[in-house]
GROMACS .gro file of C-alpha atoms in nm:
model
  151
    1SER     CA    1   0.000   0.000   0.000
    2SER     CA    2   0.196   0.294  -0.125
    3GLY     CA    3   0.102   0.615   0.040
    4ILE     CA    4   0.179   0.855   0.311
    5ASN     CA    5   0.039   0.859   0.661
    6ALA     CA    6  -0.015   1.224   0.732
    7GLU     CA    7  -0.200   1.241   1.057
    8TRP     CA    8  -0.113   1.597   1.136
    9PRO     CA    9  -0.287   1.906   0.996
   10LEU     CA   10  -0.078   2.069   0.727
   11ARG     CA   11  -0.147   2.422   0.614
   12PRO     CA   12  -0.246   2.425   0.247
   13GLY     CA   13   0.048   2.509   0.027
   14LEU     CA   14   0.293   2.461   0.310
   15LEU     CA   15   0.409   2.126   0.192
   16ASN     CA   16   0.338   1.909  -0.108
   17ILE     CA   17   0.471   1.558  -0.076
   18LYS     CA   18   0.250   1.385  -0.329
   19ASN     CA   19   0.518   1.373  -0.592
   20ILE     CA   20   0.820   1.255  -0.398
   21ALA     CA   21   0.953   0.958  -0.592
   22ASP     CA   22   1.043   0.625  -0.436
   23GLN     CA   23   1.415   0.691  -0.435
   24ASN     CA   24   1.360   0.987  -0.205
   25ALA     CA   25   1.156   0.791   0.044
   26GLY     CA   26   1.262   0.762   0.404
   27VAL     CA   27   1.217   0.977   0.709
   28TYR     CA   28   1.232   1.346   0.639
   29ALA     CA   29   1.269   1.632   0.877
   30LEU     CA   30   1.140   1.938   0.697
   31TYR     CA   31   1.238   2.268   0.847
   32ILE     CA   32   0.974   2.522   0.760
   33PRO     CA   33   1.054   2.878   0.853
   34SER     CA   34   0.754   3.102   0.887
   35THR     CA   35   0.718   3.450   1.020
   36ALA     CA   36   0.552   3.346   1.343
   37THR     CA   37   0.720   3.019   1.428
   38SER     CA   38   0.964   2.764   1.301
   39GLU     CA   39   0.798   2.429   1.263
   40LEU     CA   40   0.959   2.093   1.232
   41VAL     CA   41   0.745   1.846   1.044
   42GLU     CA   42   0.844   1.484   1.021
   43VAL     CA   43   0.715   1.283   0.732
   44ILE     CA   44   0.730   0.906   0.726
   45LEU     CA   45   0.715   0.777   0.373
   46TYR     CA   46   0.621   0.423   0.294
   47SER     CA   47   0.967   0.311   0.183
   48ALA     CA   48   1.118   0.294   0.528
   49VAL     CA   49   1.240  -0.047   0.418
   50GLU     CA   50   1.357  -0.098   0.063
   51ALA     CA   51   1.478  -0.416  -0.099
   52ALA     CA   52   1.752  -0.384  -0.360
   53GLN     CA   53   1.522  -0.564  -0.606
   54LYS     CA   54   1.164  -0.685  -0.599
   55TYR     CA   55   1.226  -1.017  -0.776
   56TYR     CA   56   1.517  -1.253  -0.731
   57THR     CA   57   1.548  -1.537  -0.981
   58VAL     CA   58   1.776  -1.821  -0.878
   59GLU     CA   59   1.882  -2.152  -1.031
   60GLU     CA   60   1.753  -2.455  -0.847
   61GLY     CA   61   2.016  -2.552  -0.589
   62GLY     CA   62   2.176  -2.208  -0.603
   63ASP     CA   63   2.208  -1.948  -0.328
   64VAL     CA   64   2.040  -1.608  -0.322
   65THR     CA   65   2.106  -1.306  -0.103
   66ILE     CA   66   1.830  -1.049  -0.052
   67GLU     CA   67   1.972  -0.707   0.034
   68THR     CA   68   1.763  -0.436   0.195
   69GLU     CA   69   1.814  -0.081   0.300
   70ILE     CA   70   1.655   0.054   0.617
   71ASN     CA   71   1.585   0.424   0.559
   72VAL     CA   72   1.523   0.511   0.919
   73VAL     CA   73   1.736   0.741   1.136
   74PRO     CA   74   1.866   0.639   1.379
   75THR     CA   75   1.904   0.286   1.243
   76PRO     CA   76   1.681   0.045   1.437
   77ALA     CA   77   1.848  -0.221   1.651
   78ALA     CA   78   1.877  -0.561   1.485
   79ASP     CA   79   1.611  -0.703   1.719
   80LYS     CA   80   1.358  -0.460   1.568
   81ILE     CA   81   1.406  -0.613   1.223
   82THR     CA   82   1.235  -0.941   1.141
   83TRP     CA   83   1.224  -1.171   0.838
   84VAL     CA   84   0.946  -1.416   0.760
   85LYS     CA   85   0.829  -1.616   0.463
   86VAL     CA   86   0.476  -1.496   0.381
   87PRO     CA   87   0.218  -1.552   0.518
   88ASN     CA   88   0.397  -1.594   0.849
   89LYS     CA   89   0.654  -1.869   0.852
   90GLU     CA   90   0.958  -1.819   1.071
   91LEU     CA   91   1.285  -1.882   0.896
   92SER     CA   92   1.467  -2.165   1.069
   93GLY     CA   93   1.720  -2.427   0.969
   94ASP     CA   94   2.051  -2.418   0.785
   95LYS     CA   95   1.908  -2.286   0.462
   96TYR     CA   96   1.850  -1.936   0.597
   97VAL     CA   97   2.129  -1.704   0.705
   98VAL     CA   98   2.043  -1.352   0.824
   99SER     CA   99   2.325  -1.097   0.848
  100ASP     CA  100   2.422  -0.964   1.193
  101ASP     CA  101   2.252  -0.631   1.131
  102LYS     CA  102   1.950  -0.814   0.983
  103THR     CA  103   1.961  -0.612   0.659
  104SER     CA  104   2.024  -0.913   0.436
  105LEU     CA  105   1.898  -1.268   0.409
  106THR     CA  106   2.080  -1.549   0.228
  107ILE     CA  107   1.887  -1.858   0.124
  108LYS     CA  108   2.110  -2.155   0.045
  109GLY     CA  109   2.034  -2.434  -0.199
  110VAL     CA  110   1.703  -2.291  -0.314
  111THR     CA  111   1.439  -2.544  -0.420
  112ALA     CA  112   1.071  -2.499  -0.509
  113LYS     CA  113   1.002  -2.519  -0.135
  114GLU     CA  114   1.201  -2.202  -0.064
  115ALA     CA  115   1.060  -2.009  -0.359
  116GLY     CA  116   0.795  -1.758  -0.257
  117THR     CA  117   0.754  -1.422  -0.093
  118TYR     CA  118   0.978  -1.304   0.189
  119ARG     CA  119   0.896  -1.007   0.408
  120VAL     CA  120   1.134  -0.793   0.610
  121SER     CA  121   0.965  -0.574   0.872
  122VAL     CA  122   1.111  -0.299   1.084
  123GLU     CA  123   0.970  -0.134   1.394
  124PHE     CA  124   1.077   0.217   1.478
  125GLU     CA  125   0.964   0.520   1.673
  126VAL     CA  126   0.938   0.882   1.577
  127ASP     CA  127   0.856   1.121   1.858
  128GLY     CA  128   0.722   0.835   2.067
  129LYS     CA  129   0.492   0.707   1.792
  130LYS     CA  130   0.552   0.348   1.687
  131PHE     CA  131   0.564   0.258   1.321
  132ASN     CA  132   0.595  -0.080   1.157
  133LYS     CA  133   0.688  -0.088   0.789
  134HIS     CA  134   0.778  -0.379   0.567
  135SER     CA  135   0.899  -0.473   0.223
  136ASP     CA  136   0.815  -0.790   0.029
  137VAL     CA  137   1.053  -0.968  -0.205
  138ILE     CA  138   0.970  -1.255  -0.439
  139VAL     CA  139   1.217  -1.540  -0.488
  140GLN     CA  140   1.148  -1.753  -0.792
  141LEU     CA  141   1.325  -2.045  -0.957
  142GLU     CA  142   1.474  -1.996  -1.299
  143GLU     CA  143   1.258  -2.166  -1.560
  144GLU     CA  144   1.436  -2.463  -1.707
  145GLU     CA  145   1.509  -2.417  -2.073
  146GLU     CA  146   1.310  -2.667  -2.273
  147GLU     CA  147   1.487  -2.619  -2.604
  148SER     CA  148   1.666  -2.949  -2.562
  149LEU     CA  149   1.332  -3.123  -2.609
  150VAL     CA  150   1.278  -2.978  -2.955
  151MET     CA  151   1.341  -3.246  -3.219
   0.00000   0.00000   0.00000
């Protein structure tokens, strides 16, 4: 669900964030000088967590590493970052290796069983408000070439 959670009243014309592209997403502190006061408005955009790519295609039996970027300042502790296989399967066993800072996941010896959607979620706080954002990545097996069957 792409979109922006703006739960605070913004004065018309003060700020237009509709058109910020994905690559600019993250947590923004916007310093808005005005004659009366100086306001600090924080905007949480939906790409707090971004995967390097949306689809990873891997040969059967190969390894794949999913890299993500956490666009939250300060960076959340590793225990605030979780990986699951959708819908909600915990990753256990030797096939799954998560990096120490939890920003990447390596799946070893991928078979049809490991193909599917993986979700990385991060919890963070801004001014005492809790947010939970996630990114989904799809791991798929490379299609076998069938040209060898052509007579």
